Coordinates of C-alpha atoms and ligand atoms in Angstrom, one line a residue:
X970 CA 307.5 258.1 -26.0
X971 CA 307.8 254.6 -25.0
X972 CA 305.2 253.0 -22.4
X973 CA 307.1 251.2 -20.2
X974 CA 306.2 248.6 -16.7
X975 CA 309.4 246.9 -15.2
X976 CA 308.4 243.9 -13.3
X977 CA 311.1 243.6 -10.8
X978 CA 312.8 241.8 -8.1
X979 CA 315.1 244.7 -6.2
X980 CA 318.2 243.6 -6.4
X981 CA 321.1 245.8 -7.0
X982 CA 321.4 245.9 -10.1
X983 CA 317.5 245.8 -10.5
X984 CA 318.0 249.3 -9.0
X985 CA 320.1 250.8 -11.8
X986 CA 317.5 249.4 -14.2
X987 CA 314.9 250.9 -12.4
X988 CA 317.3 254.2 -12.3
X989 CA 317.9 253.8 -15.8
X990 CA 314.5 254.3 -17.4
X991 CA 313.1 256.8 -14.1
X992 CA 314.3 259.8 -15.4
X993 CA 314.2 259.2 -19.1
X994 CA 312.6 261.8 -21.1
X995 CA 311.3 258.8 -24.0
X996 CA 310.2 256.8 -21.0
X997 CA 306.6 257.1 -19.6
X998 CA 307.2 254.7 -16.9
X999 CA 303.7 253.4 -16.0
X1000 CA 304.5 251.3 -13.4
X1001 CA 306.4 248.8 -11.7
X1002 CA 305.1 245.6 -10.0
X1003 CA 307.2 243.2 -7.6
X1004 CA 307.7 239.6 -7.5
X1005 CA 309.4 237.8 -4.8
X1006 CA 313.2 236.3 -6.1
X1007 CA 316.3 238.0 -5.0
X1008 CA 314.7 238.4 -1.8
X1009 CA 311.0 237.9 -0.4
X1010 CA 308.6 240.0 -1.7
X1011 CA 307.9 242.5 1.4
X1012 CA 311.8 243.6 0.8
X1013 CA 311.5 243.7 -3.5
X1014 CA 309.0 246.0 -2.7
X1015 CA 309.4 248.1 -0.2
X1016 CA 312.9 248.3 -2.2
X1017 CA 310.8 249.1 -5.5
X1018 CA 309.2 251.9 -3.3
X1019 CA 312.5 253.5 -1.6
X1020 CA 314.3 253.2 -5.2
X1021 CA 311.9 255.1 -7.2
X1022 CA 311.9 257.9 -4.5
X1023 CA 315.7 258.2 -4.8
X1024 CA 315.0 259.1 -8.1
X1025 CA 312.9 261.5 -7.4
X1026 CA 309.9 259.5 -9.0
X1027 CA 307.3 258.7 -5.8
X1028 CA 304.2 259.3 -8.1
X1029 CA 305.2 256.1 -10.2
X1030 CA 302.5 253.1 -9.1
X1031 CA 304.0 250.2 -7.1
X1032 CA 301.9 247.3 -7.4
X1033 CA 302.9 243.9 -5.4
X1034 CA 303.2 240.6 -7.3
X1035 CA 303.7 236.6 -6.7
X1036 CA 305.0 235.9 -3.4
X1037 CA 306.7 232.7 -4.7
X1038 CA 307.1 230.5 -7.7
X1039 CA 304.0 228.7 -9.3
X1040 CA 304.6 225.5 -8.1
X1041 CA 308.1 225.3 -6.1
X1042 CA 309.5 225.9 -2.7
X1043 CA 311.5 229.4 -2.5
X1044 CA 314.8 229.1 -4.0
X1045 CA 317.3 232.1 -3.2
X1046 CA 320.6 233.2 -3.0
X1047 CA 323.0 235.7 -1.1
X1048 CA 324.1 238.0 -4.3
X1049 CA 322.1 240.6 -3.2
X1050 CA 322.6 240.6 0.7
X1051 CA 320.0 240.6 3.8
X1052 CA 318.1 243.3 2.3
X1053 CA 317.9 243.1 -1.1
X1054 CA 319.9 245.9 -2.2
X1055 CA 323.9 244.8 -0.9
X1056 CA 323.2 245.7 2.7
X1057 CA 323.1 249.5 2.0
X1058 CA 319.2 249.9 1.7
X1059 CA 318.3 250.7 4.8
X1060 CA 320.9 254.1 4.0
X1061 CA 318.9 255.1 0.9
X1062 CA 316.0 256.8 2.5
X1063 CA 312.7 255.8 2.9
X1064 CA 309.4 256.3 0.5
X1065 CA 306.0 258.4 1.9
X1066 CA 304.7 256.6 -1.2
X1067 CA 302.2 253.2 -0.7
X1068 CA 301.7 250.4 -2.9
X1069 CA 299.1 250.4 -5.4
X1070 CA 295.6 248.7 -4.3
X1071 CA 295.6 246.4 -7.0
X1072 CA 297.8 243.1 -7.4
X1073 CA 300.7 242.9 -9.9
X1074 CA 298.6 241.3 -12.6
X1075 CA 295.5 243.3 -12.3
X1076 CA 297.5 246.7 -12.5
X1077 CA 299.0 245.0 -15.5
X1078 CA 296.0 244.8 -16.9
X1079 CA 294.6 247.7 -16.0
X1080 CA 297.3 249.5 -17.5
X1081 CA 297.6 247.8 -20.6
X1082 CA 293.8 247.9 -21.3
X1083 CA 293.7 251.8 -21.2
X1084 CA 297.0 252.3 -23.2
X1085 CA 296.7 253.8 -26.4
X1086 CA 299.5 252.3 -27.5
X1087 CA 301.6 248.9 -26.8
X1088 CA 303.4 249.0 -24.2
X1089 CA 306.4 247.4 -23.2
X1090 CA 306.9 245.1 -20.1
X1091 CA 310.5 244.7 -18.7
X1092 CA 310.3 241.4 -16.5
X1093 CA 314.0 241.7 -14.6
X1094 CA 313.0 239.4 -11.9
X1095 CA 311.2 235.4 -12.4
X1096 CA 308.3 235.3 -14.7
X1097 CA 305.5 234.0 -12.1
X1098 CA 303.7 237.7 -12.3
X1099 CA 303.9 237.5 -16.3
X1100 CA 302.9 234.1 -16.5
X1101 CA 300.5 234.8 -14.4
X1102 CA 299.2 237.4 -16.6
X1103 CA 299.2 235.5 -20.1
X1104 CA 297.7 232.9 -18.7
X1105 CA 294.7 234.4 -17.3
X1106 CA 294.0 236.9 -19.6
X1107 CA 295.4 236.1 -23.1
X1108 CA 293.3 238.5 -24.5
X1109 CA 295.4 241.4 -23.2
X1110 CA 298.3 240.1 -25.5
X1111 CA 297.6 242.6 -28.0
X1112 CA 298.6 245.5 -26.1
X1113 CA 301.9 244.1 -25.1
X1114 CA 304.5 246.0 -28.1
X1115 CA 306.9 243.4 -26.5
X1116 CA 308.7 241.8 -23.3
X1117 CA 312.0 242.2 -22.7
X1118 CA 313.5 239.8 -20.6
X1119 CA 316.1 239.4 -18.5
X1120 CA 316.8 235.6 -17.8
X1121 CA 318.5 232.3 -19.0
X1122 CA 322.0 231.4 -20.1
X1123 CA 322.5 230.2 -23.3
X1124 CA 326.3 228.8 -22.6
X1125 CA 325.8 228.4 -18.5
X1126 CA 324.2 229.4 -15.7
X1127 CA 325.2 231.9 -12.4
X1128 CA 323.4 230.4 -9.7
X1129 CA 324.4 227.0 -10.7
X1130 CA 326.9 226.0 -13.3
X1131 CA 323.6 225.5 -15.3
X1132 CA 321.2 228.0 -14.9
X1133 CA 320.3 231.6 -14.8
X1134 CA 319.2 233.1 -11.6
X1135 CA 315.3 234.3 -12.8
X1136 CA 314.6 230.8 -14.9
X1137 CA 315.9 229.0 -12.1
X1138 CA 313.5 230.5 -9.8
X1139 CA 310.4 229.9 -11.7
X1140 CA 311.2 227.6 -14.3
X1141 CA 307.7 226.7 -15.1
X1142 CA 306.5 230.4 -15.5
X1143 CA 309.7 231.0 -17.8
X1144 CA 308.6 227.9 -19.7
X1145 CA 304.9 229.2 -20.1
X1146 CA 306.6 232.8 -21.4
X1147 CA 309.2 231.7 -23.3
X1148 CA 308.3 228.2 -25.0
X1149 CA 304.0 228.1 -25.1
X1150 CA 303.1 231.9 -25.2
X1151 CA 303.8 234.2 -28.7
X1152 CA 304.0 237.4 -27.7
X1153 CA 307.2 239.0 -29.0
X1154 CA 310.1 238.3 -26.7
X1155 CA 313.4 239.8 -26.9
X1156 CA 315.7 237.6 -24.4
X1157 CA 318.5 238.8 -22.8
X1158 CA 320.5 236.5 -21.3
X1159 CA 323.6 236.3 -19.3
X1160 CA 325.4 235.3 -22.3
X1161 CA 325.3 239.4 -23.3
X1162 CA 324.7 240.3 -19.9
X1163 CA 328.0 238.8 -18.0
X1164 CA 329.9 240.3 -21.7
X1165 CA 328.4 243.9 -20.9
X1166 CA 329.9 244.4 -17.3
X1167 CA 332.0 246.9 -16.3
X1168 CA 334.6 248.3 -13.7
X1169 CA 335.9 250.1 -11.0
X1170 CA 336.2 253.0 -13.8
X1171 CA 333.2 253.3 -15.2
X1172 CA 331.4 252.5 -11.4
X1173 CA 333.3 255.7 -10.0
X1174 CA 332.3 258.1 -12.7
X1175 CA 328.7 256.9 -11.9
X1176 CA 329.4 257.4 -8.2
X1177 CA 330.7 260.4 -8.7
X1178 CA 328.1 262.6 -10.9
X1179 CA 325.2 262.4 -8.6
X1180 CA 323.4 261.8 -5.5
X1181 CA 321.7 258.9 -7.2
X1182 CA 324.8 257.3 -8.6
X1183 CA 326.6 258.1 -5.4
X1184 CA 323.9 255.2 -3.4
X1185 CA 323.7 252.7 -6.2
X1186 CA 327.4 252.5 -6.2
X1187 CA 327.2 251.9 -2.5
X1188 CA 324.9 248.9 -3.3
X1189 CA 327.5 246.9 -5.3
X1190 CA 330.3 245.4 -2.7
X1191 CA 328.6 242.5 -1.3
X1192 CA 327.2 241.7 -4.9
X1193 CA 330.8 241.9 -6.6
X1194 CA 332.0 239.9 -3.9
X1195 CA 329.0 236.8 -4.5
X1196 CA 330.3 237.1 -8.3
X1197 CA 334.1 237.4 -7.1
X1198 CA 333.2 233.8 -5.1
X1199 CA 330.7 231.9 -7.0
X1200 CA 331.3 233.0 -10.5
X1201 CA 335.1 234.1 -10.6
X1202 CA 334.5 237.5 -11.6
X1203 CA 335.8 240.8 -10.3
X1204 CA 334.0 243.1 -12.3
X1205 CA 330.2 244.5 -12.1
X1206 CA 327.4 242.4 -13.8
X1207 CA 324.4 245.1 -14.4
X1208 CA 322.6 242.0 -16.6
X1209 CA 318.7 243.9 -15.4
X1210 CA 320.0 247.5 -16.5
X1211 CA 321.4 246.1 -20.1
X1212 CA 317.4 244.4 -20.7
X1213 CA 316.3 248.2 -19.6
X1214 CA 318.6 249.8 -22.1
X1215 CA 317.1 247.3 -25.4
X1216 CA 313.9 249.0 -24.0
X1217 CA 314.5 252.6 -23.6
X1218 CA 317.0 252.3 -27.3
X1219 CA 315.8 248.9 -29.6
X1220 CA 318.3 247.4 -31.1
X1221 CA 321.0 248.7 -28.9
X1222 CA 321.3 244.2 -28.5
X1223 CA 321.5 242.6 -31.7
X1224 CA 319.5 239.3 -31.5
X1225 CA 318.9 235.8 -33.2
X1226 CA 315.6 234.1 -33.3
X1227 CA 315.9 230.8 -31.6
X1228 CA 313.5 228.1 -30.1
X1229 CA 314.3 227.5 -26.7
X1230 CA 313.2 225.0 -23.9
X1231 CA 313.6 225.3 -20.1
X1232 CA 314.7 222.3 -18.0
X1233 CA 311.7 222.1 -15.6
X1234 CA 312.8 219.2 -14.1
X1235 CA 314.5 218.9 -10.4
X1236 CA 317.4 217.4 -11.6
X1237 CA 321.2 218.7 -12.1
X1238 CA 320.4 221.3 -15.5
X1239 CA 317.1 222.5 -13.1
X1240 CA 316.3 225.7 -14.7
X1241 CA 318.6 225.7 -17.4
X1242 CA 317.4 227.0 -20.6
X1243 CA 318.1 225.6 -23.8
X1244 CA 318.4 227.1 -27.6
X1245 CA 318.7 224.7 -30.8
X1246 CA 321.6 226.1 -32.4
X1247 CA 321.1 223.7 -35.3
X1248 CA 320.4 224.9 -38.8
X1249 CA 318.6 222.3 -39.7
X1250 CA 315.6 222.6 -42.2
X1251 CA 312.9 221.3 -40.2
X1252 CA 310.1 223.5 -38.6
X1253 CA 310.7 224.4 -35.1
X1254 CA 308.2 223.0 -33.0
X1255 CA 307.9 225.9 -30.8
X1256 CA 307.5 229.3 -31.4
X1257 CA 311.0 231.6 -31.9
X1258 CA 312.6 233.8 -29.6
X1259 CA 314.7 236.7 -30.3
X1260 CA 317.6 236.5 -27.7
X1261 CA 320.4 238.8 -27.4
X1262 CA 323.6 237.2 -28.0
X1263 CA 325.8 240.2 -29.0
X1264 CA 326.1 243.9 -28.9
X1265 CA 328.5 246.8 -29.8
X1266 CA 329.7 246.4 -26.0
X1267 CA 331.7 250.0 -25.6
X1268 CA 328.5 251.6 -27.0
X1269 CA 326.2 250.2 -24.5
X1270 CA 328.2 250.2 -21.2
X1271 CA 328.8 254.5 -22.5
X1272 CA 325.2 254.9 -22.9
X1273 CA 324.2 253.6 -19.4
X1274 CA 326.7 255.4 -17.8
X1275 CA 325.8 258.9 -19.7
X1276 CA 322.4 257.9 -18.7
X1277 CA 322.5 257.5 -15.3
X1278 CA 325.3 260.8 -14.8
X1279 CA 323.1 263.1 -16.5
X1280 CA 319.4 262.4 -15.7
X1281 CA 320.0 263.3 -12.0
Ligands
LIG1385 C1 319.3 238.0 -12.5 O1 319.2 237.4 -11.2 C2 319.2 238.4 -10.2 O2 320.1 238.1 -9.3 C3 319.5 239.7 -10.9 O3 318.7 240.7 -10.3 C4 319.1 239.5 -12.3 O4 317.8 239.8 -12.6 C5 320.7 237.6 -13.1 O5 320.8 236.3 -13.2
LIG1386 CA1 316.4 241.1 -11.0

């Protein structure tokens, strides 16, 4: 059984992450906590809440996180529409459940102090909640198994030509987790992310199996149509739902260790992360990540989709 908390900004295709590992019998989901970045953080997660209730799982805690970066102004985009979830979650139904008492980072520590076992932590939204948490209580390390990240671009950026979305947001709480920290990372970035989407075929067989498949489907328009504009592509980018699969199935991403820095400046590469691709012989002078860079595509975009059609 594999311990999991997804920290999460909902997001569309935070929701068929969170969809992903609800119903999985491996997967003792022990929580999810919100953090403002697609949207403000009343809407992530009040769209955590209605999400996890479309899946039938209301009893899974909801604990609220950052309500901005460390130390910048809010920086947003359209992708995800005027609510978060493509303009269809006010159709989705509506939670009985309430948040959790506790903040992000003290459920997170509550959590992980009374597992038995390391747990993993699924951050699919900027890192200001797990900075947050390493850097106030570095002693909890130890029960982290591992985070798996979604964030960065290796070869370019979505939200600008540069960087990834989540970095971009909080570049100096990515910078914290992925350069000075040394808990075990796996990255995934948009580099296996954007290579992973799919289309209107694989989308319809989701939509078509289930209830549950039926609304997240529903979420994905005004999404494919910010990609369609900003990025050129027609298809659907599920980059949270791929860094939930490594979870739920390691290895499913096949990764190389690399030492990466984060442009924390305010300049043109702001948020942009960078890995030394160089083989030279010299130690690295930060710690190594392990970032996904490749995967047996057909395999992955199949197991998702058998994932999501028969859980529900
Ligand atoms: C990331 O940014 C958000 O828009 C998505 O939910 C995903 O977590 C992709 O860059
Ligand atoms: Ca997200």
């Amino acid at each position: 059984m594999r311990r999991l908390i997804i920290d999460t900004d909902p997001g569309v295709d935070d929701a068929f992450a969170i969809a992903l590992a609800a119903r999985h019998p491996d997967v003792d989901l022990l929580g999810v906590t919100t953090v403002a970045g697609n949207i403000g953080i009343e809407h992530t997660t009040r769209n955590a809440l209605n999400i996890l209730s479309l899946c039938g799982r209301e009893d899974v805690p909801v604990a609220v996180g950052a309500d901005k970066a460390l130390c910048r102004p809010p920086r947003t985009d359209d992708a995800h529409g005027n609510d978060g979830l493509g303009g269809h979650g006010y159709n989705i139904g509506t939670s009985s459940a309430s948040v959790d008492p506790r903040d992000a980072v003290t459920f997170m520590v509550d959590q992980l102090s009374a597992a038995t076992e390391p747990v993993t932590i699924v951050p699919i939204g900027p890192l200001t909640n797990i900075a947050l948490l390493l850097a106030a209580h570095p002693g909890i390390k130890s029960k982290i198994d591992r985070l798996v990240i979604m964030g960065g671009g290796i070869s370019g950026g979505n939200i600008t030509s540069t960087a990834e979305f989540n970095v971009w947001v909080d570049p100096e709480a990515a910078r914290r987790v992925l350069v000075v920290e040394d808990v075990p990372v796996t990255l995934v970035p948009l580099d296996i992310t954007m290579k992973c989407a799919v289309g209107d075929e694989w989308l319809s067989a989701v939509s078509s199996a289930n209830a549950v498949g039926r609304e997240l489907a529903a979420m994905t328009p005004h999404y494919r149509e910010f990609y369609r504009q900003e990025v050129g592509r027609d298809d659907f980018i599920m980059h949270d739902a791929i860094a939930v699969a490594e979870a739920i199935r390691p290895g499913i991403l096949k990764t190389t260790p690399l030492e990466l820095e984060i442009d924390c400046t305010d300049g043109p590469g702001s948020g942009a992360t960078f890995a030394d691709l160089r083989n030279g012989l010299k130690p690295p002078a930060h710690r190594l990540v392990d970032v996904a860079l490749d995967a047996d595509v057909d395999e992955l975009r199949a197991f998702v989709r058998d994932e999501l059609t028969s859980r529900y």
